PDB file of C-alpha atoms in Angstrom:
ATOM      1  CA  MET T 129     -64.239  13.123 -73.142  1.00 56.00           C
ATOM      2  CA  GLN T 130     -65.761  14.005 -69.954  1.00 62.00           C
ATOM      3  CA  LEU T 131     -65.171  11.558 -66.811  1.00 58.00           C
ATOM      4  CA  PRO T 132     -68.092  10.694 -64.854  1.00 61.00           C
ATOM      5  CA  ALA T 133     -68.344  12.631 -61.574  1.00 62.00           C
ATOM      6  CA  GLN T 134     -67.024  10.750 -58.685  1.00 75.00           C
ATOM      7  CA  THR T 135     -69.435  10.537 -55.010  1.00 85.00           C
ATOM      8  CA  GLN T 136     -67.473  11.423 -52.199  1.00 87.00           C
ATOM      9  CA  PRO T 137     -68.219   9.690 -49.170  1.00 89.00           C
ATOM     10  CA  GLY T 138     -70.326  11.390 -46.509  1.00 90.00           C
ATOM     11  CA  PRO T 139     -69.411  12.288 -42.821  1.00 87.00           C
ATOM     12  CA  GLY T 140     -71.194   8.787 -41.945  1.00 90.00           C
ATOM     13  CA  ALA T 141     -68.993   7.016 -43.950  1.00 92.00           C
ATOM     14  CA  ILE T 142     -65.780   8.363 -43.017  1.00 91.00           C
ATOM     15  CA  LEU T 143     -66.736   7.621 -38.996  1.00 91.00           C
ATOM     16  CA  GLU T 144     -67.654   4.146 -39.694  1.00 93.00           C
ATOM     17  CA  ALA T 145     -64.440   3.686 -41.426  1.00 93.00           C
ATOM     18  CA  LEU T 146     -62.265   5.245 -38.426  1.00 92.00           C
ATOM     19  CA  SER T 147     -60.377   2.382 -36.161  1.00 93.00           C
ATOM     20  CA  ALA T 148     -60.998   4.535 -32.816  1.00 95.00           C
ATOM     21  CA  ALA T 149     -64.255   4.266 -30.899  1.00 96.00           C
ATOM     22  CA  VAL T 150     -66.031   7.801 -31.705  1.00 97.00           C
ATOM     23  CA  LEU T 151     -68.930   9.084 -29.292  1.00 98.00           C
ATOM     24  CA  LEU T 152     -71.108  12.375 -30.106  1.00 97.00           C
ATOM     25  CA  ILE T 153     -71.886  13.395 -26.547  1.00 97.00           C
ATOM     26  CA  ASP T 154     -74.496  16.434 -26.173  1.00 96.00           C
ATOM     27  CA  ALA T 155     -75.017  18.714 -23.442  1.00 96.00           C
ATOM     28  CA  GLU T 156     -76.981  16.714 -21.319  1.00 96.00           C
ATOM     29  CA  ASP T 157     -73.747  13.801 -21.694  1.00 97.00           C
ATOM     30  CA  THR T 158     -76.370  11.629 -23.387  1.00 98.00           C
ATOM     31  CA  VAL T 159     -74.832   9.794 -26.723  1.00 98.00           C
ATOM     32  CA  ARG T 160     -75.876  10.881 -29.547  1.00 97.00           C
ATOM     33  CA  GLN T 161     -73.880   9.167 -31.932  1.00 96.00           C
ATOM     34  CA  ALA T 162     -71.489   6.160 -32.041  1.00 97.00           C
ATOM     35  CA  ASN T 163     -69.438   4.174 -34.876  1.00 97.00           C
ATOM     36  CA  ALA T 164     -68.898   0.550 -35.398  1.00 96.00           C
ATOM     37  CA  SER T 165     -65.633   0.879 -33.358  1.00 96.00           C
ATOM     38  CA  ALA T 166     -67.204   2.315 -30.702  1.00 97.00           C
ATOM     39  CA  GLU T 167     -69.351  -0.783 -30.487  1.00 96.00           C
ATOM     40  CA  GLN T 168     -66.636  -3.234 -30.505  1.00 95.00           C
ATOM     41  CA  VAL T 169     -64.348  -1.415 -27.993  1.00 95.00           C
ATOM     42  CA  LEU T 170     -67.072  -1.017 -25.549  1.00 96.00           C
ATOM     43  CA  GLN T 171     -68.666  -4.482 -26.320  1.00 95.00           C
ATOM     44  CA  THR T 172     -72.137  -2.690 -26.263  1.00 95.00           C
ATOM     45  CA  SER T 173     -74.437  -2.460 -29.123  1.00 96.00           C
ATOM     46  CA  ARG T 174     -75.283   0.965 -30.853  1.00 96.00           C
ATOM     47  CA  GLN T 175     -78.835   0.549 -29.104  1.00 96.00           C
ATOM     48  CA  GLY T 176     -77.060  -0.198 -25.754  1.00 95.00           C
ATOM     49  CA  LEU T 177     -74.951   3.242 -26.757  1.00 97.00           C
ATOM     50  CA  LEU T 178     -77.602   5.569 -28.513  1.00 97.00           C
ATOM     51  CA  ASN T 179     -79.767   7.538 -26.301  1.00 98.00           C
ATOM     52  CA  HIS T 180     -78.053   6.417 -23.014  1.00 98.00           C
ATOM     53  CA  ARG T 181     -76.179   9.090 -20.524  1.00 97.00           C
ATOM     54  CA  LEU T 182     -72.636   8.555 -20.591  1.00 97.00           C
ATOM     55  CA  ASP T 183     -72.320   7.706 -17.094  1.00 96.00           C
ATOM     56  CA  SER T 184     -74.776   4.525 -17.147  1.00 96.00           C
ATOM     57  CA  ILE T 185     -71.837   3.278 -20.133  1.00 95.00           C
ATOM     58  CA  VAL T 186     -68.759   4.360 -18.082  1.00 95.00           C
ATOM     59  CA  PRO T 187     -68.688   4.915 -14.678  1.00 94.00           C
ATOM     60  CA  SER T 188     -68.968   8.264 -13.356  1.00 93.00           C
ATOM     61  CA  ASP T 189     -65.482   8.019 -11.116  1.00 93.00           C
ATOM     62  CA  SER T 190     -63.868   7.361 -14.291  1.00 93.00           C
ATOM     63  CA  PRO T 191     -60.975  10.016 -15.379  1.00 93.00           C
ATOM     64  CA  LEU T 192     -62.639  10.238 -18.921  1.00 94.00           C
ATOM     65  CA  HIS T 193     -65.615  12.077 -17.384  1.00 96.00           C
ATOM     66  CA  ALA T 194     -63.216  14.709 -15.608  1.00 96.00           C
ATOM     67  CA  LEU T 195     -61.367  15.181 -19.224  1.00 97.00           C
ATOM     68  CA  VAL T 196     -65.445  15.850 -20.681  1.00 97.00           C
ATOM     69  CA  ARG T 197     -65.973  18.602 -17.717  1.00 96.00           C
ATOM     70  CA  GLN T 198     -62.588  20.066 -18.729  1.00 96.00           C
ATOM     71  CA  VAL T 199     -63.110  20.102 -22.530  1.00 97.00           C
ATOM     72  CA  ARG T 200     -66.375  21.904 -21.522  1.00 96.00           C
ATOM     73  CA  GLY T 201     -65.238  24.297 -19.223  1.00 94.00           C
ATOM     74  CA  SER T 202     -62.140  25.326 -21.571  1.00 94.00           C
ATOM     75  CA  SER T 203     -63.808  24.913 -25.085  1.00 91.00           C
ATOM     76  CA  ALA T 204     -60.530  23.565 -25.868  1.00 94.00           C
ATOM     77  CA  SER T 205     -59.338  19.589 -26.969  1.00 96.00           C
ATOM     78  CA  VAL T 206     -57.685  17.453 -24.488  1.00 97.00           C
ATOM     79  CA  ALA T 207     -55.862  14.412 -24.985  1.00 96.00           C
ATOM     80  CA  ASP T 208     -54.281  11.553 -22.661  1.00 95.00           C
ATOM     81  CA  HIS T 209     -52.399   8.384 -22.769  1.00 92.00           C
ATOM     82  CA  GLY T 210     -52.346   5.512 -20.886  1.00 90.00           C
ATOM     83  CA  LEU T 211     -55.724   6.055 -19.135  1.00 92.00           C
ATOM     84  CA  PRO T 212     -57.706   2.649 -18.007  1.00 93.00           C
ATOM     85  CA  LEU T 213     -61.274   2.214 -19.280  1.00 94.00           C
ATOM     86  CA  GLU T 214     -63.336   0.277 -16.667  1.00 91.00           C
ATOM     87  CA  THR T 215     -67.153  -0.563 -17.659  1.00 91.00           C
ATOM     88  CA  GLN T 216     -69.796  -3.261 -16.466  1.00 89.00           C
ATOM     89  CA  ARG T 217     -68.493  -5.136 -20.009  1.00 91.00           C
ATOM     90  CA  VAL T 218     -64.731  -4.288 -20.462  1.00 93.00           C
ATOM     91  CA  SER T 219     -61.544  -3.755 -18.771  1.00 92.00           C
ATOM     92  CA  ILE T 220     -58.842  -2.181 -20.877  1.00 92.00           C
ATOM     93  CA  PRO T 221     -55.441  -1.463 -19.229  1.00 91.00           C
ATOM     94  CA  ALA T 222     -54.771   1.783 -21.277  1.00 92.00           C
ATOM     95  CA  ILE T 223     -56.492   3.865 -23.534  1.00 94.00           C
ATOM     96  CA  SER T 224     -55.801   6.923 -25.755  1.00 95.00           C
ATOM     97  CA  ILE T 225     -58.518   9.370 -25.670  1.00 96.00           C
ATOM     98  CA  GLN T 226     -59.030  12.744 -27.418  1.00 97.00           C
ATOM     99  CA  ILE T 227     -62.173  14.701 -26.496  1.00 98.00           C
ATOM    100  CA  SER T 228     -62.918  17.937 -28.475  1.00 97.00           C
ATOM    101  CA  PRO T 229     -65.837  20.158 -28.291  1.00 97.00           C
ATOM    102  CA  VAL T 230     -68.204  20.669 -31.004  1.00 95.00           C
ATOM    103  CA  LEU T 231     -69.057  24.104 -31.943  1.00 89.00           C
ATOM    104  CA  ASP T 232     -71.623  25.496 -33.482  1.00 85.00           C
ATOM    105  CA  GLY T 233     -72.197  27.812 -36.507  1.00 84.00           C
ATOM    106  CA  ASN T 234     -70.971  30.638 -34.876  1.00 86.00           C
ATOM    107  CA  GLY T 235     -68.084  28.697 -33.530  1.00 83.00           C
ATOM    108  CA  ARG T 236     -69.584  28.801 -30.114  1.00 85.00           C
ATOM    109  CA  ALA T 237     -69.035  25.272 -27.799  1.00 84.00           C
ATOM    110  CA  ASP T 238     -72.745  24.739 -26.852  1.00 91.00           C
ATOM    111  CA  GLY T 239     -71.672  21.545 -24.398  1.00 94.00           C
ATOM    112  CA  TRP T 240     -71.180  18.727 -27.254  1.00 96.00           C
ATOM    113  CA  VAL T 241     -68.109  17.077 -27.063  1.00 97.00           C
ATOM    114  CA  VAL T 242     -66.513  13.966 -29.567  1.00 97.00           C
ATOM    115  CA  LEU T 243     -64.647  11.677 -27.624  1.00 97.00           C
ATOM    116  CA  SER T 244     -62.271   9.176 -29.477  1.00 97.00           C
ATOM    117  CA  ILE T 245     -61.062   6.286 -28.097  1.00 96.00           C
ATOM    118  CA  SER T 246     -58.213   3.920 -28.807  1.00 95.00           C
ATOM    119  CA  PRO T 247     -56.956   0.844 -26.759  1.00 93.00           C
ATOM    120  CA  HIS T 248     -53.583   0.457 -26.699  1.00 88.00           C
ATOM    121  CA  THR T 249     -51.616  -2.205 -28.516  1.00 71.00           C
ATOM    122  CA  ILE T 250     -50.019  -4.915 -26.549  1.00 60.00           C
ATOM    123  CA  ALA T 251     -46.715  -3.206 -28.106  1.00 52.00           C
ATOM    124  CA  GLN T 252     -47.652   0.016 -26.970  1.00 52.00           C
ATOM    125  CA  ARG T 253     -48.200  -1.078 -23.301  1.00 50.00           C
ATOM    126  CA  VAL T 254     -44.891  -2.722 -23.602  1.00 56.00           C
ATOM    127  CA  ASP T 255     -43.107   0.733 -25.134  1.00 56.00           C
ATOM    128  CA  GLN T 256     -44.802   2.202 -21.950  1.00 56.00           C
ATOM    129  CA  GLN T 257     -43.295   0.430 -19.084  1.00 57.00           C
ATOM    130  CA  LEU T 258     -39.994   0.413 -20.667  1.00 55.00           C
ATOM    131  CA  LEU T 259     -40.121   4.226 -20.675  1.00 58.00           C
ATOM    132  CA  HIS T 260     -41.573   4.251 -17.340  1.00 58.00           C
ATOM    133  CA  ARG T 261     -38.601   1.988 -16.013  1.00 64.00           C
ATOM    134  CA  HIS T 262     -35.447   4.033 -17.815  1.00 58.00           C
ATOM    135  CA  PRO T 263     -36.512   7.184 -18.001  1.00 57.00           C
ATOM    136  CA  SER T 264     -34.508   9.700 -20.554  1.00 57.00           C
ATOM    137  CA  GLN T 265     -31.437  11.891 -18.089  1.00 51.00           C
TER     138      GLN T 265
END
């Protein structure tokens, strides 16, 4: 007896299932893809994210932009934790962010990057505050 072939979820379904906000940014800093979590975290509809420049969503003085430039300059992923995220719609005291270059079929970075943003929970913020108050010796 032959079992029916199971269809695997595609990349779009996987992207939508992630709890982290994910944005795909092209070489001109325009948002080309965003998942449902990005809508929630940034409190902006997909229509308000897609085809808009990143600096129209996140102010240009945000550390996020420096990290994007760093990734483009080095073609290597970066991560940072505990950064604030301030936009016109949202103020999050601490996020974790990971930014990675998107490589073309030949393994070259062409300026596209993917951003993953996770707001810290209250428990994570308390842990971070305790760590700063009582550093290891």
